[in-house]
mmCIF file of C-alpha atoms in Angstrom:
data_model
loop_
_atom_site.group_PDB
_atom_site.id
_atom_site.type_symbol
_atom_site.label_atom_id
_atom_site.label_comp_id
_atom_site.label_asym_id
_atom_site.label_seq_id
_atom_site.Cartn_x
_atom_site.Cartn_y
_atom_site.Cartn_z
ATOM 1 C CA UNK A 283 63.904 33.703 -59.716
ATOM 2 C CA UNK A 284 66.159 32.854 -56.749
ATOM 3 C CA UNK A 285 66.096 29.274 -55.522
ATOM 4 C CA UNK A 286 66.825 28.018 -52.007
ATOM 5 C CA UNK A 287 68.789 24.924 -51.060
ATOM 6 C CA UNK A 288 68.957 23.226 -47.656
ATOM 7 C CA UNK A 289 72.425 21.856 -46.862
ATOM 8 C CA UNK A 290 75.061 21.644 -44.151
ATOM 9 C CA UNK A 291 78.851 21.518 -44.020
ATOM 10 C CA UNK A 292 80.574 19.186 -41.504
ATOM 11 C CA UNK A 293 84.239 19.803 -40.642
ATOM 12 C CA UNK A 294 86.081 16.801 -39.182
ATOM 13 C CA UNK A 295 89.117 17.047 -36.864
ATOM 14 C CA UNK A 296 91.283 15.186 -39.391
ATOM 15 C CA UNK A 297 90.578 17.792 -42.093
ATOM 16 C CA UNK A 298 87.821 15.985 -43.976
ATOM 17 C CA UNK A 299 84.874 18.099 -45.163
ATOM 18 C CA UNK A 300 81.401 16.678 -45.835
ATOM 19 C CA UNK A 301 78.717 18.676 -47.664
ATOM 20 C CA UNK A 302 75.242 17.199 -47.109
ATOM 21 C CA UNK A 303 72.253 18.272 -49.196
ATOM 22 C CA UNK A 304 68.783 17.755 -47.740
ATOM 23 C CA UNK A 305 66.900 19.656 -50.423
ATOM 24 C CA UNK A 306 68.274 20.850 -53.768
ATOM 25 C CA UNK A 307 65.716 22.775 -55.776
ATOM 26 C CA UNK A 308 67.521 22.481 -59.086
ATOM 27 C CA UNK A 309 70.819 20.649 -59.444
ATOM 28 C CA UNK A 310 71.862 22.559 -62.576
ATOM 29 C CA UNK A 311 72.041 25.802 -60.575
ATOM 30 C CA UNK A 312 74.414 24.406 -57.942
ATOM 31 C CA UNK A 313 78.149 25.063 -57.775
ATOM 32 C CA UNK A 314 79.927 22.612 -55.462
ATOM 33 C CA UNK A 315 83.521 22.787 -54.317
ATOM 34 C CA UNK A 316 85.978 24.095 -51.745
ATOM 35 C CA UNK A 317 88.678 26.755 -51.988
ATOM 36 C CA UNK A 318 91.175 28.596 -49.818
ATOM 37 C CA UNK A 319 90.461 31.953 -48.215
ATOM 38 C CA UNK A 320 92.200 33.864 -51.000
ATOM 39 C CA UNK A 321 90.294 32.003 -53.687
ATOM 40 C CA UNK A 322 93.510 31.048 -55.471
ATOM 41 C CA UNK A 323 93.297 27.274 -54.908
ATOM 42 C CA UNK A 324 90.306 24.985 -54.801
ATOM 43 C CA UNK A 325 88.576 21.781 -55.826
ATOM 44 C CA UNK A 326 85.454 21.988 -57.987
ATOM 45 C CA UNK A 327 83.030 19.079 -58.128
ATOM 46 C CA UNK A 328 80.487 20.599 -60.487
ATOM 47 C CA UNK A 329 79.152 23.933 -61.648
ATOM 48 C CA UNK A 330 75.935 24.663 -63.513
ATOM 49 C CA UNK A 331 75.149 20.976 -63.947
ATOM 50 C CA UNK A 332 78.532 20.024 -65.406
ATOM 51 C CA UNK A 333 81.058 17.885 -63.574
ATOM 52 C CA UNK A 334 81.606 14.338 -62.410
ATOM 53 C CA UNK A 335 79.084 14.534 -59.559
ATOM 54 C CA UNK A 336 76.342 17.092 -59.023
ATOM 55 C CA UNK A 337 74.372 16.698 -55.803
ATOM 56 C CA UNK A 338 70.634 16.220 -55.638
ATOM 57 C CA UNK A 339 68.276 15.993 -52.678
ATOM 58 C CA UNK A 340 69.428 13.488 -50.049
ATOM 59 C CA UNK A 341 73.031 13.245 -51.307
ATOM 60 C CA UNK A 342 76.406 14.217 -49.868
ATOM 61 C CA UNK A 343 79.933 15.021 -51.071
ATOM 62 C CA UNK A 344 82.970 14.051 -48.976
ATOM 63 C CA UNK A 345 86.353 15.747 -49.414
ATOM 64 C CA UNK A 346 89.039 13.585 -47.817
ATOM 65 C CA UNK A 347 92.084 15.307 -46.365
ATOM 66 C CA UNK A 348 95.419 13.842 -47.453
ATOM 67 C CA UNK A 349 98.108 15.253 -45.140
ATOM 68 C CA UNK A 350 101.761 14.993 -46.036
ATOM 69 C CA UNK A 351 102.827 11.493 -44.956
ATOM 70 C CA UNK A 352 106.282 12.662 -43.846
ATOM 71 C CA UNK A 353 106.711 15.936 -41.945
ATOM 72 C CA UNK A 354 109.770 17.437 -40.279
ATOM 73 C CA UNK A 355 109.656 17.604 -36.478
ATOM 74 C CA UNK A 356 113.199 18.860 -35.815
ATOM 75 C CA UNK A 357 114.265 22.491 -36.485
ATOM 76 C CA UNK A 358 113.854 23.515 -40.109
ATOM 77 C CA UNK A 359 117.310 25.097 -40.280
ATOM 78 C CA UNK A 360 120.334 23.687 -38.467
ATOM 79 C CA UNK A 361 123.790 25.331 -38.435
ATOM 80 C CA UNK A 362 126.591 22.763 -38.427
ATOM 81 C CA UNK A 363 130.193 23.475 -37.623
ATOM 82 C CA UNK A 364 132.922 21.490 -39.330
ATOM 83 C CA UNK A 365 132.770 17.881 -38.159
ATOM 84 C CA UNK A 366 129.546 18.431 -36.188
ATOM 85 C CA UNK A 367 126.550 16.088 -36.483
ATOM 86 C CA UNK A 368 122.912 16.589 -35.579
ATOM 87 C CA UNK A 369 119.878 14.347 -35.473
ATOM 88 C CA UNK A 370 117.090 15.211 -37.928
ATOM 89 C CA UNK A 371 113.664 13.817 -37.101
ATOM 90 C CA UNK A 372 110.532 13.440 -39.195
ATOM 91 C CA UNK A 373 107.120 12.022 -38.294
ATOM 92 C CA UNK A 374 105.162 9.574 -40.413
ATOM 93 C CA UNK A 375 101.402 10.029 -40.804
ATOM 94 C CA UNK A 376 99.734 6.899 -42.157
ATOM 95 C CA UNK A 377 96.493 8.796 -42.844
ATOM 96 C CA UNK A 378 97.937 10.016 -46.121
ATOM 97 C CA UNK A 379 99.064 6.575 -47.265
ATOM 98 C CA UNK A 380 97.244 3.850 -49.107
ATOM 99 C CA UNK A 381 97.696 0.243 -48.026
ATOM 100 C CA UNK A 382 100.790 -1.403 -49.476
ATOM 101 C CA UNK A 383 104.490 -0.620 -49.933
ATOM 102 C CA UNK A 384 105.643 2.934 -50.583
ATOM 103 C CA UNK A 385 108.908 4.852 -50.710
ATOM 104 C CA UNK A 386 109.057 8.344 -49.256
ATOM 105 C CA UNK A 387 111.925 10.791 -49.362
ATOM 106 C CA UNK A 388 113.504 12.928 -46.684
ATOM 107 C CA UNK A 389 115.330 15.682 -48.578
ATOM 108 C CA UNK A 390 118.089 17.634 -46.847
ATOM 109 C CA UNK A 391 119.120 20.808 -48.636
ATOM 110 C CA UNK A 392 122.488 22.366 -47.929
ATOM 111 C CA UNK A 393 123.542 25.808 -49.170
ATOM 112 C CA UNK A 394 127.045 24.568 -49.935
ATOM 113 C CA UNK A 395 126.708 20.953 -51.042
ATOM 114 C CA UNK A 396 123.191 20.836 -52.526
ATOM 115 C CA UNK A 397 120.620 18.136 -51.729
ATOM 116 C CA UNK A 398 120.935 14.849 -49.906
ATOM 117 C CA UNK A 399 117.995 12.455 -50.411
ATOM 118 C CA UNK A 400 117.268 9.807 -47.786
ATOM 119 C CA UNK A 401 114.760 7.191 -49.071
ATOM 120 C CA UNK A 402 112.260 5.931 -46.473
ATOM 121 C CA UNK A 403 110.602 2.572 -47.230
ATOM 122 C CA UNK A 404 107.125 2.190 -45.710
ATOM 123 C CA UNK A 405 104.891 -0.864 -45.544
ATOM 124 C CA UNK A 406 101.400 0.507 -44.856
ATOM 125 C CA UNK A 407 98.976 -2.114 -43.567
ATOM 126 C CA UNK A 408 95.238 -1.774 -44.148
ATOM 127 C CA UNK A 409 93.383 -1.273 -40.871
ATOM 128 C CA UNK A 410 89.980 -0.433 -39.500
ATOM 129 C CA UNK A 411 89.530 3.009 -37.895
ATOM 130 C CA UNK A 412 86.813 3.017 -35.240
ATOM 131 C CA UNK A 413 84.976 6.168 -34.161
ATOM 132 C CA UNK A 414 82.074 6.109 -31.681
ATOM 133 C CA UNK A 415 80.116 8.601 -29.617
ATOM 134 C CA UNK A 416 81.438 8.903 -26.067
ATOM 135 C CA UNK A 417 77.968 8.704 -24.472
ATOM 136 C CA UNK A 418 74.708 6.802 -24.989
ATOM 137 C CA UNK A 419 71.669 7.786 -22.892
ATOM 138 C CA UNK A 420 68.723 5.365 -22.793
ATOM 139 C CA UNK A 421 66.393 7.380 -20.553
ATOM 140 C CA UNK A 422 63.804 5.435 -18.524
ATOM 141 C CA UNK A 423 64.008 1.632 -18.796
ATOM 142 C CA UNK A 424 61.859 -1.060 -17.110
ATOM 143 C CA UNK A 425 63.828 -2.425 -14.165
ATOM 144 C CA UNK A 426 63.091 -6.145 -14.571
ATOM 145 C CA UNK A 427 63.259 -6.431 -18.368
ATOM 146 C CA UNK A 428 65.951 -6.711 -21.028
ATOM 147 C CA UNK A 429 66.460 -3.495 -22.994
ATOM 148 C CA UNK A 430 67.799 -3.511 -26.564
ATOM 149 C CA UNK A 431 69.579 -0.438 -27.911
ATOM 150 C CA UNK A 432 71.921 0.489 -30.754
ATOM 151 C CA UNK A 433 75.126 2.495 -31.036
ATOM 152 C CA UNK A 434 76.572 4.105 -34.166
ATOM 153 C CA UNK A 435 79.852 2.764 -35.596
ATOM 154 C CA UNK A 436 82.030 4.883 -37.900
ATOM 155 C CA UNK A 437 84.695 3.293 -40.121
ATOM 156 C CA UNK A 438 84.772 6.013 -42.780
ATOM 157 C CA UNK A 439 88.513 6.544 -42.383
ATOM 158 C CA UNK A 440 89.309 2.834 -42.305
ATOM 159 C CA UNK A 441 91.078 1.002 -45.122
ATOM 160 C CA UNK A 442 89.923 -2.416 -43.862
ATOM 161 C CA UNK A 443 86.629 -3.789 -42.574
ATOM 162 C CA UNK A 444 85.809 -3.051 -38.937
ATOM 163 C CA UNK A 445 84.756 -6.034 -36.815
ATOM 164 C CA UNK A 446 83.042 -5.621 -33.443
ATOM 165 C CA UNK A 447 82.877 -9.006 -31.704
ATOM 166 C CA UNK A 448 81.904 -8.251 -28.111
ATOM 167 C CA UNK A 449 81.712 -5.793 -25.233
ATOM 168 C CA UNK A 450 83.182 -5.547 -21.744
ATOM 169 C CA UNK A 451 81.315 -4.043 -18.807
ATOM 170 C CA UNK A 452 82.511 -4.894 -15.323
ATOM 171 C CA UNK A 453 79.626 -3.371 -13.363
ATOM 172 C CA UNK A 454 76.442 -4.260 -15.271
ATOM 173 C CA UNK A 455 75.045 -6.920 -17.578
ATOM 174 C CA UNK A 456 75.686 -5.372 -21.010
ATOM 175 C CA UNK A 457 76.198 -7.722 -23.974
ATOM 176 C CA UNK A 458 76.519 -7.543 -27.748
ATOM 177 C CA UNK A 459 73.533 -9.177 -29.455
ATOM 178 C CA UNK A 460 75.575 -10.329 -32.474
ATOM 179 C CA UNK A 461 78.931 -9.577 -34.084
ATOM 180 C CA UNK A 462 78.985 -6.660 -36.536
ATOM 181 C CA UNK A 463 81.139 -5.938 -39.597
ATOM 182 C CA UNK A 464 81.373 -2.443 -41.103
ATOM 183 C CA UNK A 465 83.022 -2.102 -44.505
ATOM 184 C CA UNK A 466 85.973 0.231 -45.034
ATOM 185 C CA UNK A 467 84.779 3.784 -45.640
ATOM 186 C CA UNK A 468 81.290 3.065 -44.294
ATOM 187 C CA UNK A 469 79.171 3.458 -41.167
ATOM 188 C CA UNK A 470 76.967 0.972 -39.333
ATOM 189 C CA UNK A 471 75.288 0.143 -36.051
ATOM 190 C CA UNK A 472 75.673 -2.468 -33.321
ATOM 191 C CA UNK A 473 72.802 -3.766 -31.211
ATOM 192 C CA UNK A 474 73.460 -4.263 -27.502
ATOM 193 C CA UNK A 475 71.397 -5.605 -24.624
ATOM 194 C CA UNK A 476 71.119 -4.188 -21.108
ATOM 195 C CA UNK A 477 70.006 -6.921 -18.711
ATOM 196 C CA UNK A 478 67.389 -6.593 -15.940
ATOM 197 C CA UNK A 479 68.315 -4.145 -13.178
ATOM 198 C CA UNK A 480 68.019 -4.801 -9.445
ATOM 199 C CA UNK A 481 68.452 -1.157 -8.441
ATOM 200 C CA UNK A 482 65.979 1.645 -9.121
ATOM 201 C CA UNK A 483 66.974 5.127 -10.243
ATOM 202 C CA UNK A 484 69.597 6.761 -12.491
ATOM 203 C CA UNK A 485 72.658 4.636 -13.236
ATOM 204 C CA UNK A 486 75.621 4.582 -15.601
ATOM 205 C CA UNK A 487 78.332 2.209 -16.740
ATOM 206 C CA UNK A 488 81.482 2.282 -18.842
ATOM 207 C CA UNK A 489 81.190 -0.081 -21.816
ATOM 208 C CA UNK A 490 84.195 -1.146 -23.889
ATOM 209 C CA UNK A 491 83.889 -2.516 -27.417
ATOM 210 C CA UNK A 492 86.008 -5.464 -28.523
ATOM 211 C CA UNK A 493 87.119 -4.767 -32.106
ATOM 212 C CA UNK A 494 90.004 -5.004 -34.587
ATOM 213 C CA UNK A 495 91.104 -1.351 -34.765
ATOM 214 C CA UNK A 496 94.757 -1.524 -33.657
ATOM 215 C CA UNK A 497 94.844 2.038 -32.253
ATOM 216 C CA UNK A 498 91.439 3.744 -31.990
ATOM 217 C CA UNK A 499 91.971 7.510 -31.777
ATOM 218 C CA UNK A 500 88.604 8.148 -30.120
ATOM 219 C CA UNK A 501 88.911 5.170 -27.761
ATOM 220 C CA UNK A 502 86.872 1.995 -27.436
ATOM 221 C CA UNK A 503 84.783 3.037 -24.429
ATOM 222 C CA UNK A 504 81.515 4.895 -24.118
ATOM 223 C CA UNK A 505 79.407 5.836 -21.107
ATOM 224 C CA UNK A 506 75.979 4.200 -20.997
ATOM 225 C CA UNK A 507 73.345 5.866 -18.790
ATOM 226 C CA UNK A 508 69.744 4.988 -17.937
ATOM 227 C CA UNK A 509 67.031 5.410 -15.298
ATOM 228 C CA UNK A 510 65.643 2.081 -14.011
ATOM 229 C CA UNK A 511 61.952 2.435 -13.142
ATOM 230 C CA UNK A 512 59.192 0.097 -11.977
ATOM 231 C CA UNK A 513 56.904 0.983 -14.868
ATOM 232 C CA UNK A 514 53.316 -0.286 -14.868
ATOM 233 C CA UNK A 515 51.702 -2.198 -12.044
ATOM 234 C CA UNK A 516 48.286 -3.886 -12.117
ATOM 235 C CA UNK A 517 45.819 -4.727 -9.376
ATOM 236 C CA UNK A 518 45.056 -7.536 -9.233
ATOM 237 C CA UNK A 519 48.138 -9.063 -10.859
ATOM 238 C CA UNK A 520 46.077 -12.075 -12.097
ATOM 239 C CA UNK A 521 42.378 -12.910 -12.480
ATOM 240 C CA UNK A 522 40.236 -16.039 -12.449
ATOM 241 C CA UNK A 523 36.778 -15.811 -14.010
ATOM 242 C CA UNK A 524 34.082 -18.515 -14.447
ATOM 243 C CA UNK A 525 32.843 -19.584 -17.864
ATOM 244 C CA UNK A 526 30.578 -22.317 -19.235
ATOM 245 C CA UNK A 527 32.090 -24.291 -22.093
ATOM 246 C CA UNK A 528 30.067 -24.123 -25.285
ATOM 247 C CA UNK A 529 27.832 -21.263 -24.132
ATOM 248 C CA UNK A 530 28.191 -17.567 -24.899
ATOM 249 C CA UNK A 531 28.784 -15.803 -21.607
ATOM 250 C CA UNK A 532 29.813 -12.146 -21.231
ATOM 251 C CA UNK A 533 32.130 -11.419 -18.303
ATOM 252 C CA UNK A 534 33.418 -8.000 -17.264
ATOM 253 C CA UNK A 535 37.091 -7.855 -16.310
ATOM 254 C CA UNK A 536 38.386 -4.880 -14.328
ATOM 255 C CA UNK A 537 42.071 -4.223 -13.770
ATOM 256 C CA UNK A 538 43.560 -1.082 -12.224
ATOM 257 C CA UNK A 539 46.741 0.022 -14.043
ATOM 258 C CA UNK A 540 49.167 2.349 -12.253
ATOM 259 C CA UNK A 541 52.179 4.112 -13.709
ATOM 260 C CA UNK A 542 54.695 3.668 -10.900
ATOM 261 C CA UNK A 543 57.479 5.532 -12.714
ATOM 262 C CA UNK A 544 58.182 9.284 -12.599
ATOM 263 C CA UNK A 545 57.695 9.484 -16.387
ATOM 264 C CA UNK A 546 54.401 9.980 -18.235
ATOM 265 C CA UNK A 547 53.374 7.113 -20.507
ATOM 266 C CA UNK A 548 50.486 5.879 -22.642
ATOM 267 C CA UNK A 549 48.788 2.505 -22.229
ATOM 268 C CA UNK A 550 46.961 0.718 -25.043
ATOM 269 C CA UNK A 551 44.954 -2.267 -23.720
ATOM 270 C CA UNK A 552 44.699 -5.183 -26.143
ATOM 271 C CA UNK A 553 42.926 -8.305 -24.777
ATOM 272 C CA UNK A 554 44.302 -11.485 -26.332
ATOM 273 C CA UNK A 555 43.971 -15.212 -25.799
ATOM 274 C CA UNK A 556 47.220 -16.814 -24.741
ATOM 275 C CA UNK A 557 45.862 -20.241 -25.710
ATOM 276 C CA UNK A 558 43.102 -21.402 -28.036
ATOM 277 C CA UNK A 559 41.491 -24.872 -27.985
ATOM 278 C CA UNK A 560 39.830 -26.222 -31.118
ATOM 279 C CA UNK A 561 37.419 -29.199 -31.068
ATOM 280 C CA UNK A 562 36.779 -30.942 -34.405
ATOM 281 C CA UNK A 563 34.236 -33.767 -34.909
ATOM 282 C CA UNK A 564 34.601 -36.391 -37.630
ATOM 283 C CA UNK A 565 31.980 -38.948 -38.782
ATOM 284 C CA UNK A 566 32.541 -42.495 -37.531
ATOM 285 C CA UNK A 567 34.251 -44.760 -40.063
ATOM 286 C CA UNK A 568 33.948 -48.537 -40.310
ATOM 287 C CA UNK A 569 37.387 -48.840 -41.784
ATOM 288 C CA UNK A 570 40.011 -46.850 -43.698
ATOM 289 C CA UNK A 571 42.177 -48.294 -46.458
ATOM 290 C CA UNK A 572 45.548 -46.679 -47.093
ATOM 291 C CA UNK A 573 47.084 -47.056 -50.524
ATOM 292 C CA UNK A 574 50.803 -47.299 -49.840
ATOM 293 C CA UNK A 575 51.663 -46.514 -53.448
ATOM 294 C CA UNK A 576 50.371 -42.993 -53.727
ATOM 295 C CA UNK A 577 49.171 -42.187 -50.210
ATOM 296 C CA UNK A 578 45.481 -41.898 -51.095
ATOM 297 C CA UNK A 579 42.735 -42.781 -48.629
ATOM 298 C CA UNK A 580 39.730 -44.896 -49.630
ATOM 299 C CA UNK A 581 36.533 -44.802 -47.572
ATOM 300 C CA UNK A 582 33.935 -47.582 -47.748
#
């Protein structure tokens, strides 16, 4: 009997590949891995239930790309006349390096004299690698109220913890609720606050995160957009009703509620008491004796 699995493959610009499994009907029937187009090279995670990691429902497998740390950027073949010199350039890609000291080699091969090896010493420092979405749309927001919202933080390529300590927004009142730390290789969220708006209608702002990524490839800014609306209005805005203390009296309260925004909404009335007063009566006492030793009270 054939079995169906629900999964997706995500290809990242840096070469990483993530396989996410929403529903796996039977893990022992799954073969997981990647291979080249010709099928001559590949990486196998598991097959038929055997292997270091076989996915089940709700799991994922991440293949990390490890590009060559040193690649040639000058011409691959250079013809040199007697006594001539030429500059050979190579580029360093820290994505393929672990944190710490390493020695790479630039090998020059000559048809006449053989190989010349140039050692390249590298001190790779651990660093956070921030990735964020370029936009965040809030939709309709109440004009005169604070609005809390979250943004996704990605530090999956980082080799050090990512710290987000604040935000900058020159046009609107946008603040970071509290500092956030995302571990290396992980994802997280940051909660931000949009302050009350004085202008109605659609608006947007550029928000910059303050963080410890020394060179964020995707940038530190995102565009925040929202539509400031009036929301609900009531008529009257406040009521005063008579009541007789200590007597059960039924009063009918009528308030007209109007949705002043261009968006449909749903209202759930819930009458509550903002303040409760309790009256407690105690019998009169002639005197009360306090025992200072154990705090007991003796009545006559």
